[in-house]
Coordinates of C-alpha atoms and ligand atoms in Angstrom, one line a residue:
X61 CA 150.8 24.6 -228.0
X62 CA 148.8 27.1 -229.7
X63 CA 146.2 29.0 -227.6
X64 CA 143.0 31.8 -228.0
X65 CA 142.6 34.2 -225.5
X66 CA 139.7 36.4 -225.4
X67 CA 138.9 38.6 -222.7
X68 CA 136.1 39.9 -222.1
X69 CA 135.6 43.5 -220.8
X70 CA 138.5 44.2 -223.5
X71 CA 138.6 48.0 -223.1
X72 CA 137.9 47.8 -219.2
X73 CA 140.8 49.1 -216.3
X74 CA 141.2 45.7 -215.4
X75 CA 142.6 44.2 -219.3
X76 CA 144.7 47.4 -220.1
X77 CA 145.9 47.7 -216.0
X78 CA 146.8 44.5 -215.2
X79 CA 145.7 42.0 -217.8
X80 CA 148.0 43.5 -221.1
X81 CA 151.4 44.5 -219.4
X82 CA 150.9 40.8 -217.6
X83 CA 150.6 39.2 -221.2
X84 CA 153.5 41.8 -221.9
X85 CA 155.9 40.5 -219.7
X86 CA 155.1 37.1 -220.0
X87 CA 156.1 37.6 -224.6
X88 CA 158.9 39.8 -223.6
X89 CA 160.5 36.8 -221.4
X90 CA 159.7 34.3 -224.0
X91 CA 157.3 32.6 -221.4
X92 CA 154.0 33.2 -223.6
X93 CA 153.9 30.1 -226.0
X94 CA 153.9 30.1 -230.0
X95 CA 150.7 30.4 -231.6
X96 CA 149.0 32.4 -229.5
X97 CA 146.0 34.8 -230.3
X98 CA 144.9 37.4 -227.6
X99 CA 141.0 38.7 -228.5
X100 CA 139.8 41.2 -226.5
X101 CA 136.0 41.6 -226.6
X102 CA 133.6 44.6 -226.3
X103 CA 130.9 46.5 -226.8
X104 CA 131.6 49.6 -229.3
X105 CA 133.1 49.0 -232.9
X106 CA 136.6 49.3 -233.7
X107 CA 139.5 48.0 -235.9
X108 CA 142.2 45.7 -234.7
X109 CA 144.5 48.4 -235.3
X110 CA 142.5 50.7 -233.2
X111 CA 142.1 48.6 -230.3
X112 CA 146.4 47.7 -230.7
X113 CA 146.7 51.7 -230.8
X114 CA 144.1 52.0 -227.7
X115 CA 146.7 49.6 -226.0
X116 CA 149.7 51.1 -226.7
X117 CA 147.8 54.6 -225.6
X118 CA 147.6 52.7 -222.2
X119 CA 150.8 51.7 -221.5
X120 CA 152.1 55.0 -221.0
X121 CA 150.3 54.5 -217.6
X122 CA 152.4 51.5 -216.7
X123 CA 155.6 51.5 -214.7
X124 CA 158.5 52.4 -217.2
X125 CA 160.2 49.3 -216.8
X126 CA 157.4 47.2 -217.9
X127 CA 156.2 49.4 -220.8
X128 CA 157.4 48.1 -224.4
X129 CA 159.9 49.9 -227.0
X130 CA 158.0 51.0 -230.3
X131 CA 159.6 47.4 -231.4
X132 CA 158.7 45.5 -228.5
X133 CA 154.9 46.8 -229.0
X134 CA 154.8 46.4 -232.8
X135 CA 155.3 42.6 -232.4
X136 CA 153.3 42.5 -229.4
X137 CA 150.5 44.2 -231.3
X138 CA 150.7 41.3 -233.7
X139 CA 148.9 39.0 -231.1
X140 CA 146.4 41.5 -230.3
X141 CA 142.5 40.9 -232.1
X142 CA 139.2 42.7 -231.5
X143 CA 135.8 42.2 -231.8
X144 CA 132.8 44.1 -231.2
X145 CA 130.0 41.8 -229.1
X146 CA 126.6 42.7 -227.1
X147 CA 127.0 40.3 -224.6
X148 CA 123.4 39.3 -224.4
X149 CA 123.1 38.8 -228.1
X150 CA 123.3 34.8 -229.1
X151 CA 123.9 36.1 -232.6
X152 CA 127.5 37.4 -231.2
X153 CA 128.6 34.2 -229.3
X154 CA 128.2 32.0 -232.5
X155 CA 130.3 35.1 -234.3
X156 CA 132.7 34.5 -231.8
X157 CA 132.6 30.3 -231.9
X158 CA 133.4 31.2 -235.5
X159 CA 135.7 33.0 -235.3
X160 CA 138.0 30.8 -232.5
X161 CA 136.7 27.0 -235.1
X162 CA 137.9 28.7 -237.9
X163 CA 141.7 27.9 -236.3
X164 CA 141.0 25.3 -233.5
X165 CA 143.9 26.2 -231.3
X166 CA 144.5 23.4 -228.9
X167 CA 143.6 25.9 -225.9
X168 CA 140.8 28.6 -225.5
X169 CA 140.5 30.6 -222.5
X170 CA 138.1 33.0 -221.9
X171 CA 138.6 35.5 -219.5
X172 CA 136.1 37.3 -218.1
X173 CA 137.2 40.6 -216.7
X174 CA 133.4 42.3 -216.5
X175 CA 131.1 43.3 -214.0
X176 CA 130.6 40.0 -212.1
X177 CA 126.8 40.5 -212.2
X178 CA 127.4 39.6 -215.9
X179 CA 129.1 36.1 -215.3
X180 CA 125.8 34.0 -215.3
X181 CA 124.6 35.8 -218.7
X182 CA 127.7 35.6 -220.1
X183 CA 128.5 31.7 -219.2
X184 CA 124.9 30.5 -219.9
X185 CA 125.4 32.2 -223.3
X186 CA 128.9 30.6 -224.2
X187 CA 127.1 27.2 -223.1
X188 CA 124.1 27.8 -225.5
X189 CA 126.9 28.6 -228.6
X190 CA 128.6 25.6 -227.6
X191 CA 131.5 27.6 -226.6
X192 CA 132.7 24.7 -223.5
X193 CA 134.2 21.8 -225.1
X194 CA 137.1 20.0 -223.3
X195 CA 140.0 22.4 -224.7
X196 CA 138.1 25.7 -223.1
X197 CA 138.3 27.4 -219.8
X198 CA 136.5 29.7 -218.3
X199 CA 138.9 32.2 -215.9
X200 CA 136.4 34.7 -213.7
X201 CA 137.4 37.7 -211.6
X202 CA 136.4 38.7 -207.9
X203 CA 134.1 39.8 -206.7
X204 CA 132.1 36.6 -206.9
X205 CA 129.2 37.2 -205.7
X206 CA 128.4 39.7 -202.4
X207 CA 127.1 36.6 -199.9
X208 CA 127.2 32.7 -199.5
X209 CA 123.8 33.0 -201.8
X210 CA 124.7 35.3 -204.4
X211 CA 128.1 33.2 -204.8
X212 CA 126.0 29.9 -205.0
X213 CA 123.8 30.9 -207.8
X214 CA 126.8 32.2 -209.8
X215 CA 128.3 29.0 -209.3
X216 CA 125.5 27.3 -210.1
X217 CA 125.3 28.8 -213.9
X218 CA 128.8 28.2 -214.5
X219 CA 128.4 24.7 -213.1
X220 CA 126.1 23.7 -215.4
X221 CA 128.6 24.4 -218.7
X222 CA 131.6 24.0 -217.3
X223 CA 133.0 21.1 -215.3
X224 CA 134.9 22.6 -212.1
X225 CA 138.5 22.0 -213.9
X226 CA 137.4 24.4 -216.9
X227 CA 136.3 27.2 -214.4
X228 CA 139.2 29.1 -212.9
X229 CA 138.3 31.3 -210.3
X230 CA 141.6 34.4 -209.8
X231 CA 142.8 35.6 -206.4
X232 CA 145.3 37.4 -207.4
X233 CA 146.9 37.0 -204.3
X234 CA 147.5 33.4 -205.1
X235 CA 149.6 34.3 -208.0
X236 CA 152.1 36.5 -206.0
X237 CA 155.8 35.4 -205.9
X238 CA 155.5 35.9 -201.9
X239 CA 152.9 33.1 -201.4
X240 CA 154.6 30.4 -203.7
X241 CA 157.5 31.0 -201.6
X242 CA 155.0 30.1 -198.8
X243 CA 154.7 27.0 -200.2
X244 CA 158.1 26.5 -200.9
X245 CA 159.2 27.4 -197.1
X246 CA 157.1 25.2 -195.7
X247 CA 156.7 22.2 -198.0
X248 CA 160.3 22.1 -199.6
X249 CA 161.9 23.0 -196.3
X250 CA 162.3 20.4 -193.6
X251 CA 163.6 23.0 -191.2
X252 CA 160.1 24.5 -190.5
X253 CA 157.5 22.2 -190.4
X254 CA 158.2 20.5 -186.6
X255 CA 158.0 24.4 -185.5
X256 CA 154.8 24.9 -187.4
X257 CA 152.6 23.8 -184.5
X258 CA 150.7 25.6 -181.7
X259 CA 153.8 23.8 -179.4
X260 CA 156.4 26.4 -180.8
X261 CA 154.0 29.8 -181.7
X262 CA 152.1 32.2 -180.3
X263 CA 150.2 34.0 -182.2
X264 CA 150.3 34.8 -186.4
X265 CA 149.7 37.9 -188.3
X266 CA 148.3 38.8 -191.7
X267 CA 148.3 42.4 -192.4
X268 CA 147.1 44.0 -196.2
X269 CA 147.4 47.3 -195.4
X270 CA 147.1 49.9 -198.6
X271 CA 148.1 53.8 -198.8
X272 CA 145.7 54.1 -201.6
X273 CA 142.1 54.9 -201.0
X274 CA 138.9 54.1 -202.7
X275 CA 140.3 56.1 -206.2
X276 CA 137.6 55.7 -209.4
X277 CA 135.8 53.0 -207.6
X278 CA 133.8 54.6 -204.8
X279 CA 130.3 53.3 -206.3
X280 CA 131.8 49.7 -206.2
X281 CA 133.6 49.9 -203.1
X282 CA 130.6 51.4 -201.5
X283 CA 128.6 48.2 -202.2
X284 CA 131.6 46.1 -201.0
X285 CA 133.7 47.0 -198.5
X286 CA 137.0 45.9 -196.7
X287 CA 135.6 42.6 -195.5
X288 CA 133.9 41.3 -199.3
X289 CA 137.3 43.2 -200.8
X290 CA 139.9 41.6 -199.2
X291 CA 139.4 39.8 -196.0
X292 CA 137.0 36.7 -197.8
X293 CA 139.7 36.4 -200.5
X294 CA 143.3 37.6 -200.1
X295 CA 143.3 37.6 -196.5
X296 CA 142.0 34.2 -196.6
X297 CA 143.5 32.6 -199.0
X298 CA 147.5 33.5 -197.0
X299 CA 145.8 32.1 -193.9
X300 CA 145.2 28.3 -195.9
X301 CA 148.3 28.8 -197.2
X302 CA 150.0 29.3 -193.3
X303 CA 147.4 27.0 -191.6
X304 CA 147.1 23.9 -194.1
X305 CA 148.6 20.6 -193.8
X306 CA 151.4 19.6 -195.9
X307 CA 149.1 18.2 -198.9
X308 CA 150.1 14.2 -200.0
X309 CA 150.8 15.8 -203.8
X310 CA 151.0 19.3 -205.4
X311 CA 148.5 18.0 -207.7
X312 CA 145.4 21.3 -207.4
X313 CA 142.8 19.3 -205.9
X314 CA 145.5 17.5 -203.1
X315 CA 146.0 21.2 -202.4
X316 CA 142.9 22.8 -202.4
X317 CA 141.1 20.2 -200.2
X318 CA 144.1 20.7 -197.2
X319 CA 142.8 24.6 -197.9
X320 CA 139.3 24.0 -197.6
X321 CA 139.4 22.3 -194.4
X322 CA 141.2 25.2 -193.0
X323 CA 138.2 27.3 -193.8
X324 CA 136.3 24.7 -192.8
X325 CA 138.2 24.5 -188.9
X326 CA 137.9 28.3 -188.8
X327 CA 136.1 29.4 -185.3
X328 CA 132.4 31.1 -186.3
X329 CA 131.6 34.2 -185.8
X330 CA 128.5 34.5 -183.3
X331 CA 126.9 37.6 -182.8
X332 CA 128.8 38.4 -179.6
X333 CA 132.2 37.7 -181.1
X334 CA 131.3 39.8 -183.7
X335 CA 131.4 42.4 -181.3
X336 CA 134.3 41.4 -178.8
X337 CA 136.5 40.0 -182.5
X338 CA 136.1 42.4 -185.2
X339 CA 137.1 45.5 -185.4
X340 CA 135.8 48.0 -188.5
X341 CA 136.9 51.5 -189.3
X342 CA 136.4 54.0 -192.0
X343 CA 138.9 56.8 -192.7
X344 CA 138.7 60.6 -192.4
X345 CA 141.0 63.0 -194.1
X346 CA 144.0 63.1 -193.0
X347 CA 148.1 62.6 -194.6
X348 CA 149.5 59.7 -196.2
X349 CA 152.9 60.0 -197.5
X350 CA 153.0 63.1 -197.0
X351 CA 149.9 64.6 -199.0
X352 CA 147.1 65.3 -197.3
X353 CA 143.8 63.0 -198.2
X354 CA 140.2 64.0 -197.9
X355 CA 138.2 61.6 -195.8
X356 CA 136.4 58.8 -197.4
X357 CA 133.0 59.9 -197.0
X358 CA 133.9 62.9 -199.4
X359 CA 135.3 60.5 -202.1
X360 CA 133.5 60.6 -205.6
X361 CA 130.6 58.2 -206.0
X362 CA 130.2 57.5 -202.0
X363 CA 127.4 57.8 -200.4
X364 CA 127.3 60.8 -198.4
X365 CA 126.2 59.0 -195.0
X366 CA 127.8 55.7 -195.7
X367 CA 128.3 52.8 -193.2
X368 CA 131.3 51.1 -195.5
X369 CA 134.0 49.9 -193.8
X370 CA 137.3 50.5 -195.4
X371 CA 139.5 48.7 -192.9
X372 CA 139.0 45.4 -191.2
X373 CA 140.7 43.8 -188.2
X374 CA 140.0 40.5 -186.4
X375 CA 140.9 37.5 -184.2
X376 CA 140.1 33.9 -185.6
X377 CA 141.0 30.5 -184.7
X378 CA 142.0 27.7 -186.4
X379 CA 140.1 24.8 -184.4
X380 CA 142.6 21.6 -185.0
X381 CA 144.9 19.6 -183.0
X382 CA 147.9 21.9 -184.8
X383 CA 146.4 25.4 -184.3
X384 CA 144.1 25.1 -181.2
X385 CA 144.4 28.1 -179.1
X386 CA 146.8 29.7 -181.1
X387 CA 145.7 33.6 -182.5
X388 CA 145.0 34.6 -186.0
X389 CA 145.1 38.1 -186.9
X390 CA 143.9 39.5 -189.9
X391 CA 144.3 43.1 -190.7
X392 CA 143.6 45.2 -193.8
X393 CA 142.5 48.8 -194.9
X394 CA 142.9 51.4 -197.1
X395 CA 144.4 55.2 -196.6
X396 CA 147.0 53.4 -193.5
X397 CA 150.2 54.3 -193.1
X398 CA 151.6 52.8 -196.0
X399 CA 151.3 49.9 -198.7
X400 CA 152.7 46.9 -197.4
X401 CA 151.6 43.5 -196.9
X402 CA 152.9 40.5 -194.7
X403 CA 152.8 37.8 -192.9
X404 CA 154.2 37.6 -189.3
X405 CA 154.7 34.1 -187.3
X406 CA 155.5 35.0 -183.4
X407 CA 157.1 32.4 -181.9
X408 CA 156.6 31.8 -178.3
X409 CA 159.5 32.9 -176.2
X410 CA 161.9 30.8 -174.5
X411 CA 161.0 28.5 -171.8
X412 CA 163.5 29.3 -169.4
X413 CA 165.6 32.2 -170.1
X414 CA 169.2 32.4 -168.8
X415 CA 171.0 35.5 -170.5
X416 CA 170.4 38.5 -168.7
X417 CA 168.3 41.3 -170.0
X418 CA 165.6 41.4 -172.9
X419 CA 164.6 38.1 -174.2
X420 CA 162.4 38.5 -177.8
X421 CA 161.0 36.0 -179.3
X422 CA 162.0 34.9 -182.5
X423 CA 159.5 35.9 -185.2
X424 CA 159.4 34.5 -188.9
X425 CA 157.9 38.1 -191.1
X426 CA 157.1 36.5 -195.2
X427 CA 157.0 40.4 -196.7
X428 CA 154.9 40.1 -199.9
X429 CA 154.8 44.0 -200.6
X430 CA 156.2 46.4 -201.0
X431 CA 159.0 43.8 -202.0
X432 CA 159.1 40.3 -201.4
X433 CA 161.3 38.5 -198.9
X434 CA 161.4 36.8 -195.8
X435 CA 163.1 37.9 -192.2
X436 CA 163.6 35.9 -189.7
X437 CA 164.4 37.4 -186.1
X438 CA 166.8 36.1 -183.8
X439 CA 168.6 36.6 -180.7
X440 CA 172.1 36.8 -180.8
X441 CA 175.1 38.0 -178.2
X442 CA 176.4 41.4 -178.5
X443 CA 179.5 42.4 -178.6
X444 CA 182.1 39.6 -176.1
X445 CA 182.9 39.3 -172.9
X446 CA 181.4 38.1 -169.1
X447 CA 177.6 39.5 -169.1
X448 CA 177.4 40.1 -173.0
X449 CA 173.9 41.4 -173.9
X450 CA 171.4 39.4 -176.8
X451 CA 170.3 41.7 -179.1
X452 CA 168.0 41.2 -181.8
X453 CA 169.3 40.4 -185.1
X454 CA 167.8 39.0 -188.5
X455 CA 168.2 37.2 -191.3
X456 CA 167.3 38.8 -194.4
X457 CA 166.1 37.2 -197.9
X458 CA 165.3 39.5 -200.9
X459 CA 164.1 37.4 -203.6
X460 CA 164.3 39.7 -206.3
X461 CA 168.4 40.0 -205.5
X462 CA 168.5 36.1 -204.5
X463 CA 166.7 35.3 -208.5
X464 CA 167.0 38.4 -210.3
X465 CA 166.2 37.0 -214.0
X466 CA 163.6 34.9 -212.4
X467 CA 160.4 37.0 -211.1
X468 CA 156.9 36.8 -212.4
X469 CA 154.5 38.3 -211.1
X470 CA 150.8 37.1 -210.2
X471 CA 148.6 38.3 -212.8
X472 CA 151.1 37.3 -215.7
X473 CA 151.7 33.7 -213.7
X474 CA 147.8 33.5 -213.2
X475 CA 147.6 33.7 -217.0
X476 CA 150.4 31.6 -218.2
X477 CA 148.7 28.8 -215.5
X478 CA 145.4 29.4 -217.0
X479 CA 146.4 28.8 -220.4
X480 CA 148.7 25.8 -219.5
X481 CA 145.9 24.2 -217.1
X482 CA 147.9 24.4 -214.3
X483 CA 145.2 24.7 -211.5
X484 CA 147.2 25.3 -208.4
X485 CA 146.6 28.7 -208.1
X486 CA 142.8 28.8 -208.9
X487 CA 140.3 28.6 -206.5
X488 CA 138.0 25.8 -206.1
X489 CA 134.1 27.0 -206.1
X490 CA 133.8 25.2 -202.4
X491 CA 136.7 27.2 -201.3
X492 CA 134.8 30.0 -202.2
X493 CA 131.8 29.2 -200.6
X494 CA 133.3 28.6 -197.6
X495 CA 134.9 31.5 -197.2
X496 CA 131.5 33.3 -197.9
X497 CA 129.7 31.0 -195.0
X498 CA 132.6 32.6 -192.7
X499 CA 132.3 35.8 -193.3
X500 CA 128.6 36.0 -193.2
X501 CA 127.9 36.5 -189.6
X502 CA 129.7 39.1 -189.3
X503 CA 128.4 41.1 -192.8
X504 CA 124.9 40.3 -190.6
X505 CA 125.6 41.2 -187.6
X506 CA 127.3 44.5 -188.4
X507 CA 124.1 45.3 -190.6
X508 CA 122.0 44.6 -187.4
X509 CA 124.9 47.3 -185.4
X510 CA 123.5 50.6 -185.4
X511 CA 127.1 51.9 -184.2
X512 CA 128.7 52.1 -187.6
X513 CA 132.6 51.4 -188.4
X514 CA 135.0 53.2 -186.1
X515 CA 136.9 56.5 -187.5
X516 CA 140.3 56.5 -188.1
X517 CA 142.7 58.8 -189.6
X518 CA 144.1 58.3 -192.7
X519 CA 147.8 57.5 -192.8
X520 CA 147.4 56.0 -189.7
X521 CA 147.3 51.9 -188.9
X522 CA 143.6 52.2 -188.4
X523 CA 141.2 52.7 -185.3
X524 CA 142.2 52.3 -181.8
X525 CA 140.6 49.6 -181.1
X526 CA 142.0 47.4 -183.8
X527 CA 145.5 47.7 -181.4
X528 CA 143.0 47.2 -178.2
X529 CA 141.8 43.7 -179.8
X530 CA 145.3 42.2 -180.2
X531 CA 146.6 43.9 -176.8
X532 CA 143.8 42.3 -175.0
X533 CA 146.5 38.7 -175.4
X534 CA 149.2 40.5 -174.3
X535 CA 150.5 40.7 -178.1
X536 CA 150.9 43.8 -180.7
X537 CA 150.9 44.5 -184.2
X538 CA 153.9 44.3 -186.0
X539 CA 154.7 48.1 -186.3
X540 CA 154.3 48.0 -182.5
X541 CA 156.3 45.9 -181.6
Ligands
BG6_664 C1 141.8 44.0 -205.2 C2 140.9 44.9 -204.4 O1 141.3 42.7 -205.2 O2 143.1 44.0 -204.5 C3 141.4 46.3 -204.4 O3 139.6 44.9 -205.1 C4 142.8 46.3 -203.8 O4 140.6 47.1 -203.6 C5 143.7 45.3 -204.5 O5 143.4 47.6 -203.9 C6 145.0 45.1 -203.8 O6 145.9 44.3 -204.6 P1 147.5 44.5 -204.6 O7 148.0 43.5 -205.5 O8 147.7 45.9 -205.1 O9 147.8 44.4 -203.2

């Protein structure tokens, strides 16, 4: 199957950051099929052979294990196009249609890895050059969109030239090797799903949390915040993915409608449990591994008296027969204690205990940084004899040991789906939307709080109060417990 790909925003951090070594790893494991053209698009004028040097330039920035040999890159190179386009230019789009007809590869993805405010131009544009027929797909980065309206009317444009199975909206979440084991525990398991049930836990976790703070990207960040960053995407996309119903298919849309009625049981927000159920912080200066950090208020390109929140926790419900009652926390932040992501289900403890001493309860963690795995906590009798002790033990699965040849990871499966049509992994436009109509309350309510995000201090695991909200059940955070 022979395929175009042309990315847009070809000289931009996101293509040489994620997007190239992704397409690198995916040639260098012969996953990448035959025939394929990569063209990256942008505004100033260079050759092909300066944009493949640009690229090779930027590779010294990637983790040594990933970057190519000066063989590995020379062939490489030889998929790698450019062309020079002003996006708001017709002139350039039928350039470009000429360009991809001359060869009529049986697939043509265009990726847009620009400024989101650019997606309507840029869509309405490749509509008018007749740049949508049935073997094209549009693929379109987060942010979409700041609010429920601002995410309709971008839908909206991209609606009206491409059908919903030709647009591909990226969570890159989605494509992490973590969360399709998520799938794969539950739904290719039988062991887990009778458990699955507000019957057998108490309460589930989602922490994001990130050493890193706001880098290069305070004037976006500023405008965005934790919640629009991370909590209306990542953070709920992993609670579809623990809360949904087993789906009747893996076909995309059998998936993606059990997901959007978990967004659609969520519990609203109303201005008072705004107040009682989120928590937001911004960080001061302080130490994360081990280097000390300025504050983020004194980060390039942030305002200087800014109300941005850059760490978000809450308390949700999932209001169904399955979840009803039972806790959802999501958690997420930069400049905390470390970068590490997972999931935690706590199940609820024994009904009647008979070994003396502590009694845990078991807890399933589904690690998806800083390396994937899953652990799952027991109870188990120490040492022999009359009056033996339980202790807590676990069972521990590294994936990366259990399929060492096998790992992808999400942005290179993302593209590989994209240009095979594989939809799973794409969010659906009403997904997004909901999500948005969630989260909205509380982007309004906190606008309408004079009080401003709580401090916390950098390299810590955020505010106070985030520990208050999740002690007030009688539960803790993972690191505390
Ligand atoms: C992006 C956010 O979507 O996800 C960033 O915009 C964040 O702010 C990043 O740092 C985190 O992704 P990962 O894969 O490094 O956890």
């Amino acid at each position: 199957m022979s395929f175009d790909l042309v990315l847009f925003g070809g000289t931009g951090d996101l293509t040489w950051r994620k997007l190239m070594p992704a397409l690198f790893q995916a040639f260098r494991h012969g996953k990448l099929p035959e025939g394929g053209r990569i063209l990256a698009v942008a505004r100033d004028e260079r050759s092909d052979d300066a944009y493949r040097a640009f690229i090779r330039e930027r590779f010294e920035d990637v983790d040594e294990s990933k970057r190519p040999n000066a063989e590995e890159f020379a062939r490489f190179a030889e998929l790698l196009h450019y062309r020079r386009m002003d996006l708001s230019q017709p002139a350039d789009y039928a350039g470009l249609r000429g360009w991809l007809d001359a060869r009529q590869a049986d697939t043509v993805v265009l990726f847009l890895a620009t400024s989101p405010h650019l997606f309507p131009v840029i869509c309405a544009q490749l509509g008018a050059a007749g740049l949508n027929d049935e073997r094209t797909r549009v693929v379109l980065e987060k942010p979409l969109g700041h609010d429920l309206a601002s995410a309709q009317q971008i839908n909206r444009v991209v609606a009206s030239v491409f059908s919903e199975a030709q647009a591909l909206r990226i969570d890159h979440y989605l494509g992490k090797p973590a969360v399709q084991n998520l799938s794969a525990l539950r739904f290719g398991n039988a062991l887990f799903e009778p458990l699955w049930r507000r019957e057998s836990i108490a309460n589930i976790q989602i922490t994001l949390a990130e050493a890193i703070g706001v880098g290069t990207r305070g004037d976006f960040y500023d405008r965005t915040g934790a919640l629009r960053d991370m909590v209306q995407n990542h953070a709920l996309q992993l609670l579809t993915m623990i809360a949904m119903e087993p789906p009747p298919t893996s076909d995309a849309d059998a998936l993606r409608d059990e997901k959007l009625k978990v967004l659609k049981s969520l519990k609203p927000f109303t201005p008072e449990s705004v107040g009682r159920d989120v928590v937001r912080g911004q960080y001061r200066a302080g130490t994360v591994e081990g280097k000390p950090v300025p504050g983020y208020l004194d980060e390039a390109k942030v305002q200087a008296d800014s109300r941005c929140e850059t760490f978000v926790a809450l308390r949700t419900e999932v209001q169904n027969w399955r979840w009803a009652g039972v806790p959802f926390y999501l958690r997420t932040g930069k400049r905390l204690a470390g970068r590490e992501a997972h999931i935690v289900v706590n199940f609820r403890e024994v009904p009647h205990p008979i070994f003396p001493g502590a009694n845990r309860a078991n807890k399933l963690v589904i690690k998806l940084q800083p390396e994937d795995g899953l652990e799952l906590h027991l109870m188990a009798a120490k040492g022999s004899g009359p009056g033996e002790l339980l202790a807590p033990v676990s069972l521990d699965l590294d994936f990366d040991k259990a399929f060492p040849s096998d790992r992808v990871g999400g942005y290179e499966r993302l593209l590989l789906d994209a240009i095979a049509g594989r939809l799973n992994l794409f969010v659906r436009s009403d997904e997004q939307e909901q999500a948005w109509r969630w989260v909205e309350p509380v982007l309004d309510a906190w606008a309408r709080d004079p009080s401003g995000p709580r401090p916390y201090t950098a390299g810590s695991w955020g505010p106070a109060a985030a520990s208050a909200l999740i002690a007030r059940d009688g539960c803790a955070w993972a690191e505390e417990q």
